Amino acid sequence: MDGSLKLEAGAAGAPFYLAQGDECEVFAAAYTNNLPVLLKGPTGCGKTRFVAHMAAQLGRPLYTVACHDDLAAADLIGRYLLKGGETVWVDGPLTRAVREGAICYLDEVVEARKDVTVVLHPLTDDRRILPIDRTGEELDAAPGFMLVASYNPGYQNILKTLKPSTRQRFISMEFDFPAAPVETQIVAQESGLDPDRCAALVRLAGKLRGLKGQDLEEGVSTRLVVYAATLIAQGMSTDRAILAAMVEPLTDDEDIKRGLLDLVTAVFG
Ligand SMILES: Nc1ncnc2c1ncn2[C@@H]1O[C@H](COP(=O)(O)OP(=O)(O)O)[C@@H](O)[C@H]1O
Ligand SMILES: [Mg+2]
């Protein structure tokens, strides 16, 4: 890694992010070397926060695109629009990032339509170009441009995985829910609830995550633990907050819900 690149803790305005390991260093090294990055991991484990934090640390503007099954290449690149009777070209977020040397973050990239990955390929190798067919332009990515994508490998959808030809263009990092002491610190910082009570919520989260695969498709996210702690910090009773933030969001099945509530009782008495 380029020794000149320093990661200052708490650079002005950087969103709070507590590292789980060496992910900040790996991301910074990828940035310095113009390598695209893919973040894998379950929903609500800190991927988006991580990218926001790193963009601020590295001093790059950030364009985030939440991908969905209707998202087409034109949504990223741009399109001609009618403005006051005239047709004008309007850059999409990817094109803007390429021009400005910003970080472009494609959240849940596997959701996007297939033509999107084709657009990404010439940006992810050492050409770093973005051809814009509609205008005939071919943009060289400005220094500082970085492509970051995320996806959740947990969703078992055969049609929605990344092709090896795409996947092998990215430095990849696996994210998971933080270890209990780290998660406790995160929840306390985000919610303002005292660390002891946060630790109990994190302990419950650990138990609920143990049910993943049997009864639950996804374990409770760090985001939901933060929600529960926030409600409790605002004065809601612990039982009510846990039901609203850590049980109801996980299942619609009454039997499974009863099982989850038994776990709550086991942890909180
Ligand atoms: N390592 C972390 N540092 C700080 N906050 C975190 C961390 N991990 C999770 N969070 C909290 O969890 C919430 C959800 O994280 P987010 O980045 O949106 O998840 P993802 O993008 O993986 O779905 C954040 O808003 C933040 O409150
Ligand atoms: Mg996210």
PDB file of N, CA and C in Angstrom, residues 95-175:
ATOM      1  N   THR A  95     -21.754   7.736 -14.421  1.00  0.00           N
ATOM      2  CA  THR A  95     -21.036   8.662 -15.297  1.00  0.00           C
ATOM      3  C   THR A  95     -20.497   9.852 -14.508  1.00  0.00           C
ATOM      4  N   ARG A  96     -21.315  10.345 -13.591  1.00  0.00           N
ATOM      5  CA  ARG A  96     -20.865  11.464 -12.757  1.00  0.00           C
ATOM      6  C   ARG A  96     -19.644  11.064 -11.935  1.00  0.00           C
ATOM      7  N   ALA A  97     -19.707   9.871 -11.367  1.00  0.00           N
ATOM      8  CA  ALA A  97     -18.580   9.399 -10.553  1.00  0.00           C
ATOM      9  C   ALA A  97     -17.323   9.238 -11.407  1.00  0.00           C
ATOM     10  N   VAL A  98     -17.495   8.739 -12.638  1.00  0.00           N
ATOM     11  CA  VAL A  98     -16.357   8.545 -13.533  1.00  0.00           C
ATOM     12  C   VAL A  98     -15.734   9.892 -13.899  1.00  0.00           C
ATOM     13  N   ARG A  99     -16.588  10.887 -14.163  1.00  0.00           N
ATOM     14  CA  ARG A  99     -16.068  12.214 -14.527  1.00  0.00           C
ATOM     15  C   ARG A  99     -15.371  12.897 -13.358  1.00  0.00           C
ATOM     16  N   GLU A 100     -15.956  12.751 -12.156  1.00  0.00           N
ATOM     17  CA  GLU A 100     -15.469  13.507 -10.993  1.00  0.00           C
ATOM     18  C   GLU A 100     -14.392  12.788 -10.193  1.00  0.00           C
ATOM     19  N   GLY A 101     -14.148  11.526 -10.510  1.00  0.00           N
ATOM     20  CA  GLY A 101     -13.217  10.776  -9.673  1.00  0.00           C
ATOM     21  C   GLY A 101     -13.818  10.464  -8.325  1.00  0.00           C
ATOM     22  N   ALA A 102     -15.081  10.064  -8.337  1.00  0.00           N
ATOM     23  CA  ALA A 102     -15.788   9.752  -7.095  1.00  0.00           C
ATOM     24  C   ALA A 102     -15.862   8.239  -6.898  1.00  0.00           C
ATOM     25  N   ILE A 103     -16.377   7.847  -5.742  1.00  0.00           N
ATOM     26  CA  ILE A 103     -16.642   6.434  -5.495  1.00  0.00           C
ATOM     27  C   ILE A 103     -18.092   6.163  -5.883  1.00  0.00           C
ATOM     28  N   CYS A 104     -18.304   5.145  -6.708  1.00  0.00           N
ATOM     29  CA  CYS A 104     -19.662   4.753  -7.076  1.00  0.00           C
ATOM     30  C   CYS A 104     -19.966   3.418  -6.399  1.00  0.00           C
ATOM     31  N   TYR A 105     -20.989   3.415  -5.576  1.00  0.00           N
ATOM     32  CA  TYR A 105     -21.328   2.222  -4.784  1.00  0.00           C
ATOM     33  C   TYR A 105     -22.640   1.635  -5.287  1.00  0.00           C
ATOM     34  N   LEU A 106     -22.568   0.454  -5.860  1.00  0.00           N
ATOM     35  CA  LEU A 106     -23.758  -0.229  -6.366  1.00  0.00           C
ATOM     36  C   LEU A 106     -24.200  -1.257  -5.329  1.00  0.00           C
ATOM     37  N   ASP A 107     -25.211  -0.859  -4.555  1.00  0.00           N
ATOM     38  CA  ASP A 107     -25.689  -1.694  -3.460  1.00  0.00           C
ATOM     39  C   ASP A 107     -26.583  -2.793  -4.040  1.00  0.00           C
ATOM     40  N   GLU A 108     -26.379  -4.035  -3.618  1.00  0.00           N
ATOM     41  CA  GLU A 108     -27.145  -5.192  -4.102  1.00  0.00           C
ATOM     42  C   GLU A 108     -27.087  -5.303  -5.621  1.00  0.00           C
ATOM     43  N   VAL A 109     -25.873  -5.320  -6.133  1.00  0.00           N
ATOM     44  CA  VAL A 109     -25.668  -5.254  -7.583  1.00  0.00           C
ATOM     45  C   VAL A 109     -26.305  -6.433  -8.318  1.00  0.00           C
ATOM     46  N   VAL A 110     -26.456  -7.596  -7.686  1.00  0.00           N
ATOM     47  CA  VAL A 110     -27.037  -8.748  -8.394  1.00  0.00           C
ATOM     48  C   VAL A 110     -28.503  -8.525  -8.761  1.00  0.00           C
ATOM     49  N   GLU A 111     -29.134  -7.558  -8.083  1.00  0.00           N
ATOM     50  CA  GLU A 111     -30.533  -7.277  -8.398  1.00  0.00           C
ATOM     51  C   GLU A 111     -30.686  -6.599  -9.762  1.00  0.00           C
ATOM     52  N   ALA A 112     -29.648  -5.912 -10.190  1.00  0.00           N
ATOM     53  CA  ALA A 112     -29.761  -5.104 -11.407  1.00  0.00           C
ATOM     54  C   ALA A 112     -29.895  -5.977 -12.654  1.00  0.00           C
ATOM     55  N   ARG A 113     -30.389  -5.364 -13.721  1.00  0.00           N
ATOM     56  CA  ARG A 113     -30.535  -6.101 -14.973  1.00  0.00           C
ATOM     57  C   ARG A 113     -29.183  -6.448 -15.558  1.00  0.00           C
ATOM     58  N   LYS A 114     -29.198  -7.478 -16.416  1.00  0.00           N
ATOM     59  CA  LYS A 114     -27.936  -8.037 -16.913  1.00  0.00           C
ATOM     60  C   LYS A 114     -27.091  -7.032 -17.681  1.00  0.00           C
ATOM     61  N   ASP A 115     -27.721  -6.072 -18.349  1.00  0.00           N
ATOM     62  CA  ASP A 115     -26.927  -5.144 -19.166  1.00  0.00           C
ATOM     63  C   ASP A 115     -26.044  -4.251 -18.286  1.00  0.00           C
ATOM     64  N   VAL A 116     -26.320  -4.209 -16.998  1.00  0.00           N
ATOM     65  CA  VAL A 116     -25.516  -3.382 -16.098  1.00  0.00           C
ATOM     66  C   VAL A 116     -24.101  -3.938 -15.952  1.00  0.00           C
ATOM     67  N   THR A 117     -23.995  -5.261 -15.797  1.00  0.00           N
ATOM     68  CA  THR A 117     -22.662  -5.827 -15.584  1.00  0.00           C
ATOM     69  C   THR A 117     -21.769  -5.601 -16.809  1.00  0.00           C
ATOM     70  N   VAL A 118     -22.379  -5.608 -17.998  1.00  0.00           N
ATOM     71  CA  VAL A 118     -21.599  -5.382 -19.223  1.00  0.00           C
ATOM     72  C   VAL A 118     -20.943  -4.001 -19.183  1.00  0.00           C
ATOM     73  N   VAL A 119     -21.675  -3.036 -18.685  1.00  0.00           N
ATOM     74  CA  VAL A 119     -21.175  -1.668 -18.591  1.00  0.00           C
ATOM     75  C   VAL A 119     -19.995  -1.576 -17.621  1.00  0.00           C
ATOM     76  N   LEU A 120     -20.053  -2.416 -16.597  1.00  0.00           N
ATOM     77  CA  LEU A 120     -19.031  -2.331 -15.552  1.00  0.00           C
ATOM     78  C   LEU A 120     -17.687  -2.907 -15.994  1.00  0.00           C
ATOM     79  N   HIS A 121     -17.734  -3.870 -16.914  1.00  0.00           N
ATOM     80  CA  HIS A 121     -16.488  -4.571 -17.240  1.00  0.00           C
ATOM     81  C   HIS A 121     -15.334  -3.665 -17.673  1.00  0.00           C
ATOM     82  N   PRO A 122     -15.538  -2.773 -18.669  1.00  0.00           N
ATOM     83  CA  PRO A 122     -14.383  -1.942 -19.071  1.00  0.00           C
ATOM     84  C   PRO A 122     -13.931  -0.961 -17.984  1.00  0.00           C
ATOM     85  N   LEU A 123     -14.776  -0.764 -16.973  1.00  0.00           N
ATOM     86  CA  LEU A 123     -14.376   0.114 -15.864  1.00  0.00           C
ATOM     87  C   LEU A 123     -13.569  -0.630 -14.820  1.00  0.00           C
ATOM     88  N   THR A 124     -13.694  -1.967 -14.825  1.00  0.00           N
ATOM     89  CA  THR A 124     -13.067  -2.733 -13.764  1.00  0.00           C
ATOM     90  C   THR A 124     -11.693  -3.283 -14.159  1.00  0.00           C
ATOM     91  N   ASP A 125     -11.304  -3.135 -15.421  1.00  0.00           N
ATOM     92  CA  ASP A 125      -9.935  -3.563 -15.745  1.00  0.00           C
ATOM     93  C   ASP A 125      -9.059  -2.323 -15.916  1.00  0.00           C
ATOM     94  N   ASP A 126      -7.830  -2.517 -16.364  1.00  0.00           N
ATOM     95  CA  ASP A 126      -6.918  -1.372 -16.316  1.00  0.00           C
ATOM     96  C   ASP A 126      -7.201  -0.308 -17.371  1.00  0.00           C
ATOM     97  N   ARG A 127      -8.189  -0.578 -18.252  1.00  0.00           N
ATOM     98  CA  ARG A 127      -8.575   0.499 -19.180  1.00  0.00           C
ATOM     99  C   ARG A 127      -9.277   1.619 -18.433  1.00  0.00           C
ATOM    100  N   ARG A 128     -10.082   1.253 -17.442  1.00  0.00           N
ATOM    101  CA  ARG A 128     -10.877   2.222 -16.689  1.00  0.00           C
ATOM    102  C   ARG A 128     -11.606   3.216 -17.599  1.00  0.00           C
ATOM    103  N   ILE A 129     -12.367   2.652 -18.540  1.00  0.00           N
ATOM    104  CA  ILE A 129     -13.127   3.525 -19.436  1.00  0.00           C
ATOM    105  C   ILE A 129     -14.616   3.224 -19.322  1.00  0.00           C
ATOM    106  N   LEU A 130     -15.397   4.247 -19.655  1.00  0.00           N
ATOM    107  CA  LEU A 130     -16.843   4.092 -19.710  1.00  0.00           C
ATOM    108  C   LEU A 130     -17.316   4.533 -21.086  1.00  0.00           C
ATOM    109  N   PRO A 131     -17.632   3.570 -21.947  1.00  0.00           N
ATOM    110  CA  PRO A 131     -18.170   3.945 -23.247  1.00  0.00           C
ATOM    111  C   PRO A 131     -19.636   4.347 -23.093  1.00  0.00           C
ATOM    112  N   ILE A 132     -19.997   5.492 -23.671  1.00  0.00           N
ATOM    113  CA  ILE A 132     -21.402   5.908 -23.636  1.00  0.00           C
ATOM    114  C   ILE A 132     -21.934   5.855 -25.061  1.00  0.00           C
ATOM    115  N   ASP A 133     -22.593   4.756 -25.369  1.00  0.00           N
ATOM    116  CA  ASP A 133     -23.052   4.528 -26.747  1.00  0.00           C
ATOM    117  C   ASP A 133     -23.928   5.659 -27.258  1.00  0.00           C
ATOM    118  N   ARG A 134     -24.826   6.135 -26.411  1.00  0.00           N
ATOM    119  CA  ARG A 134     -25.813   7.115 -26.872  1.00  0.00           C
ATOM    120  C   ARG A 134     -25.176   8.429 -27.316  1.00  0.00           C
ATOM    121  N   THR A 135     -24.059   8.817 -26.704  1.00  0.00           N
ATOM    122  CA  THR A 135     -23.441  10.092 -27.070  1.00  0.00           C
ATOM    123  C   THR A 135     -22.175   9.892 -27.893  1.00  0.00           C
ATOM    124  N   GLY A 136     -21.742   8.631 -28.012  1.00  0.00           N
ATOM    125  CA  GLY A 136     -20.510   8.353 -28.734  1.00  0.00           C
ATOM    126  C   GLY A 136     -19.260   8.679 -27.934  1.00  0.00           C
ATOM    127  N   GLU A 137     -19.427   9.070 -26.698  1.00  0.00           N
ATOM    128  CA  GLU A 137     -18.256   9.391 -25.863  1.00  0.00           C
ATOM    129  C   GLU A 137     -17.620   8.123 -25.311  1.00  0.00           C
ATOM    130  N   GLU A 138     -16.347   8.245 -25.014  1.00  0.00           N
ATOM    131  CA  GLU A 138     -15.674   7.189 -24.262  1.00  0.00           C
ATOM    132  C   GLU A 138     -14.891   7.887 -23.157  1.00  0.00           C
ATOM    133  N   LEU A 139     -15.373   7.762 -21.935  1.00  0.00           N
ATOM    134  CA  LEU A 139     -14.775   8.508 -20.827  1.00  0.00           C
ATOM    135  C   LEU A 139     -13.661   7.710 -20.178  1.00  0.00           C
ATOM    136  N   ASP A 140     -12.534   8.383 -19.948  1.00  0.00           N
ATOM    137  CA  ASP A 140     -11.505   7.813 -19.072  1.00  0.00           C
ATOM    138  C   ASP A 140     -11.884   8.179 -17.649  1.00  0.00           C
ATOM    139  N   ALA A 141     -11.853   7.182 -16.763  1.00  0.00           N
ATOM    140  CA  ALA A 141     -12.203   7.477 -15.374  1.00  0.00           C
ATOM    141  C   ALA A 141     -11.180   8.444 -14.785  1.00  0.00           C
ATOM    142  N   ALA A 142     -11.679   9.499 -14.136  1.00  0.00           N
ATOM    143  CA  ALA A 142     -10.802  10.480 -13.497  1.00  0.00           C
ATOM    144  C   ALA A 142     -10.070   9.816 -12.330  1.00  0.00           C
ATOM    145  N   PRO A 143      -8.870  10.331 -12.000  1.00  0.00           N
ATOM    146  CA  PRO A 143      -8.156   9.779 -10.844  1.00  0.00           C
ATOM    147  C   PRO A 143      -9.052   9.826  -9.606  1.00  0.00           C
ATOM    148  N   GLY A 144      -9.023   8.762  -8.840  1.00  0.00           N
ATOM    149  CA  GLY A 144      -9.864   8.712  -7.638  1.00  0.00           C
ATOM    150  C   GLY A 144     -11.146   7.949  -7.857  1.00  0.00           C
ATOM    151  N   PHE A 145     -11.519   7.736  -9.139  1.00  0.00           N
ATOM    152  CA  PHE A 145     -12.738   6.949  -9.368  1.00  0.00           C
ATOM    153  C   PHE A 145     -12.550   5.535  -8.831  1.00  0.00           C
ATOM    154  N   MET A 146     -13.577   5.056  -8.147  1.00  0.00           N
ATOM    155  CA  MET A 146     -13.534   3.688  -7.624  1.00  0.00           C
ATOM    156  C   MET A 146     -14.924   3.084  -7.707  1.00  0.00           C
ATOM    157  N   LEU A 147     -14.959   1.849  -8.143  1.00  0.00           N
ATOM    158  CA  LEU A 147     -16.216   1.130  -8.223  1.00  0.00           C
ATOM    159  C   LEU A 147     -16.315   0.163  -7.047  1.00  0.00           C
ATOM    160  N   VAL A 148     -17.415   0.277  -6.312  1.00  0.00           N
ATOM    161  CA  VAL A 148     -17.652  -0.621  -5.178  1.00  0.00           C
ATOM    162  C   VAL A 148     -19.038  -1.222  -5.365  1.00  0.00           C
ATOM    163  N   ALA A 149     -19.155  -2.521  -5.136  1.00  0.00           N
ATOM    164  CA  ALA A 149     -20.458  -3.169  -5.253  1.00  0.00           C
ATOM    165  C   ALA A 149     -20.660  -4.061  -4.040  1.00  0.00           C
ATOM    166  N   SER A 150     -21.922  -4.314  -3.726  1.00  0.00           N
ATOM    167  CA  SER A 150     -22.189  -5.235  -2.623  1.00  0.00           C
ATOM    168  C   SER A 150     -23.251  -6.225  -3.048  1.00  0.00           C
ATOM    169  N   TYR A 151     -23.248  -7.374  -2.417  1.00  0.00           N
ATOM    170  CA  TYR A 151     -24.377  -8.282  -2.575  1.00  0.00           C
ATOM    171  C   TYR A 151     -24.452  -9.213  -1.387  1.00  0.00           C
ATOM    172  N   ASN A 152     -25.607  -9.844  -1.277  1.00  0.00           N
ATOM    173  CA  ASN A 152     -25.901 -10.711  -0.144  1.00  0.00           C
ATOM    174  C   ASN A 152     -25.954 -12.147  -0.642  1.00  0.00           C
ATOM    175  N   PRO A 153     -24.876 -12.914  -0.442  1.00  0.00           N
ATOM    176  CA  PRO A 153     -24.845 -14.270  -0.983  1.00  0.00           C
ATOM    177  C   PRO A 153     -25.848 -15.181  -0.273  1.00  0.00           C
ATOM    178  N   GLY A 154     -26.421 -14.718   0.836  1.00  0.00           N
ATOM    179  CA  GLY A 154     -27.358 -15.536   1.600  1.00  0.00           C
ATOM    180  C   GLY A 154     -28.652 -15.823   0.867  1.00  0.00           C
ATOM    181  N   TYR A 155     -29.096 -14.891   0.013  1.00  0.00           N
ATOM    182  CA  TYR A 155     -30.323 -15.143  -0.722  1.00  0.00           C
ATOM    183  C   TYR A 155     -30.077 -16.223  -1.756  1.00  0.00           C
ATOM    184  N   GLN A 156     -30.695 -17.364  -1.551  1.00  0.00           N
ATOM    185  CA  GLN A 156     -30.425 -18.497  -2.440  1.00  0.00           C
ATOM    186  C   GLN A 156     -31.228 -18.367  -3.729  1.00  0.00           C
ATOM    187  N   ASN A 157     -30.827 -17.451  -4.550  1.00  0.00           N
ATOM    188  CA  ASN A 157     -31.504 -17.282  -5.821  1.00  0.00           C
ATOM    189  C   ASN A 157     -30.510 -17.550  -6.946  1.00  0.00           C
ATOM    190  N   ILE A 158     -30.700 -18.720  -7.575  1.00  0.00           N
ATOM    191  CA  ILE A 158     -29.775 -19.178  -8.613  1.00  0.00           C
ATOM    192  C   ILE A 158     -29.633 -18.136  -9.722  1.00  0.00           C
ATOM    193  N   LEU A 159     -30.743 -17.483 -10.052  1.00  0.00           N
ATOM    194  CA  LEU A 159     -30.722 -16.521 -11.151  1.00  0.00           C
ATOM    195  C   LEU A 159     -30.001 -15.248 -10.738  1.00  0.00           C
ATOM    196  N   LYS A 160     -29.874 -15.085  -9.412  1.00  0.00           N
ATOM    197  CA  LYS A 160     -29.283 -13.835  -8.954  1.00  0.00           C
ATOM    198  C   LYS A 160     -27.977 -14.039  -8.209  1.00  0.00           C
ATOM    199  N   THR A 161     -27.005 -14.583  -8.927  1.00  0.00           N
ATOM    200  CA  THR A 161     -25.661 -14.578  -8.392  1.00  0.00           C
ATOM    201  C   THR A 161     -24.800 -13.894  -9.438  1.00  0.00           C
ATOM    202  N   LEU A 162     -23.630 -13.471  -9.034  1.00  0.00           N
ATOM    203  CA  LEU A 162     -22.746 -12.831  -9.995  1.00  0.00           C
ATOM    204  C   LEU A 162     -22.036 -13.880 -10.823  1.00  0.00           C
ATOM    205  N   LYS A 163     -21.939 -13.636 -12.109  1.00  0.00           N
ATOM    206  CA  LYS A 163     -21.188 -14.552 -12.963  1.00  0.00           C
ATOM    207  C   LYS A 163     -19.712 -14.490 -12.586  1.00  0.00           C
ATOM    208  N   PRO A 164     -19.008 -15.646 -12.701  1.00  0.00           N
ATOM    209  CA  PRO A 164     -17.566 -15.624 -12.390  1.00  0.00           C
ATOM    210  C   PRO A 164     -16.823 -14.564 -13.187  1.00  0.00           C
ATOM    211  N   SER A 165     -17.236 -14.333 -14.431  1.00  0.00           N
ATOM    212  CA  SER A 165     -16.512 -13.362 -15.262  1.00  0.00           C
ATOM    213  C   SER A 165     -16.636 -11.949 -14.688  1.00  0.00           C
ATOM    214  N   THR A 166     -17.701 -11.700 -13.954  1.00  0.00           N
ATOM    215  CA  THR A 166     -17.846 -10.398 -13.294  1.00  0.00           C
ATOM    216  C   THR A 166     -17.163 -10.417 -11.938  1.00  0.00           C
ATOM    217  N   ARG A 167     -17.466 -11.456 -11.188  1.00  0.00           N
ATOM    218  CA  ARG A 167     -16.956 -11.564  -9.824  1.00  0.00           C
ATOM    219  C   ARG A 167     -15.425 -11.509  -9.774  1.00  0.00           C
ATOM    220  N   GLN A 168     -14.790 -12.098 -10.799  1.00  0.00           N
ATOM    221  CA  GLN A 168     -13.332 -12.168 -10.764  1.00  0.00           C
ATOM    222  C   GLN A 168     -12.657 -10.870 -11.185  1.00  0.00           C
ATOM    223  N   ARG A 169     -13.447  -9.825 -11.297  1.00  0.00           N
ATOM    224  CA  ARG A 169     -12.867  -8.520 -11.590  1.00  0.00           C
ATOM    225  C   ARG A 169     -12.718  -7.664 -10.346  1.00  0.00           C
ATOM    226  N   PHE A 170     -13.192  -8.173  -9.219  1.00  0.00           N
ATOM    227  CA  PHE A 170     -13.230  -7.371  -7.989  1.00  0.00           C
ATOM    228  C   PHE A 170     -12.359  -7.982  -6.890  1.00  0.00           C
ATOM    229  N   ILE A 171     -11.719  -7.113  -6.118  1.00  0.00           N
ATOM    230  CA  ILE A 171     -11.209  -7.497  -4.805  1.00  0.00           C
ATOM    231  C   ILE A 171     -12.445  -7.756  -3.951  1.00  0.00           C
ATOM    232  N   SER A 172     -12.504  -8.863  -3.247  1.00  0.00           N
ATOM    233  CA  SER A 172     -13.718  -9.160  -2.491  1.00  0.00           C
ATOM    234  C   SER A 172     -13.447  -9.271  -1.006  1.00  0.00           C
ATOM    235  N   MET A 173     -14.416  -8.781  -0.248  1.00  0.00           N
ATOM    236  CA  MET A 173     -14.308  -8.860   1.203  1.00  0.00           C
ATOM    237  C   MET A 173     -15.601  -9.397   1.763  1.00  0.00           C
ATOM    238  N   GLU A 174     -15.475 -10.327   2.679  1.00  0.00           N
ATOM    239  CA  GLU A 174     -16.668 -10.873   3.308  1.00  0.00           C
ATOM    240  C   GLU A 174     -16.974 -10.129   4.600  1.00  0.00           C
ATOM    241  N   PHE A 175     -18.230  -9.714   4.739  1.00  0.00           N
ATOM    242  CA  PHE A 175     -18.694  -9.067   5.964  1.00  0.00           C
ATOM    243  C   PHE A 175     -19.635  -9.997   6.708  1.00  0.00           C
TER     244      PHE A 175
END
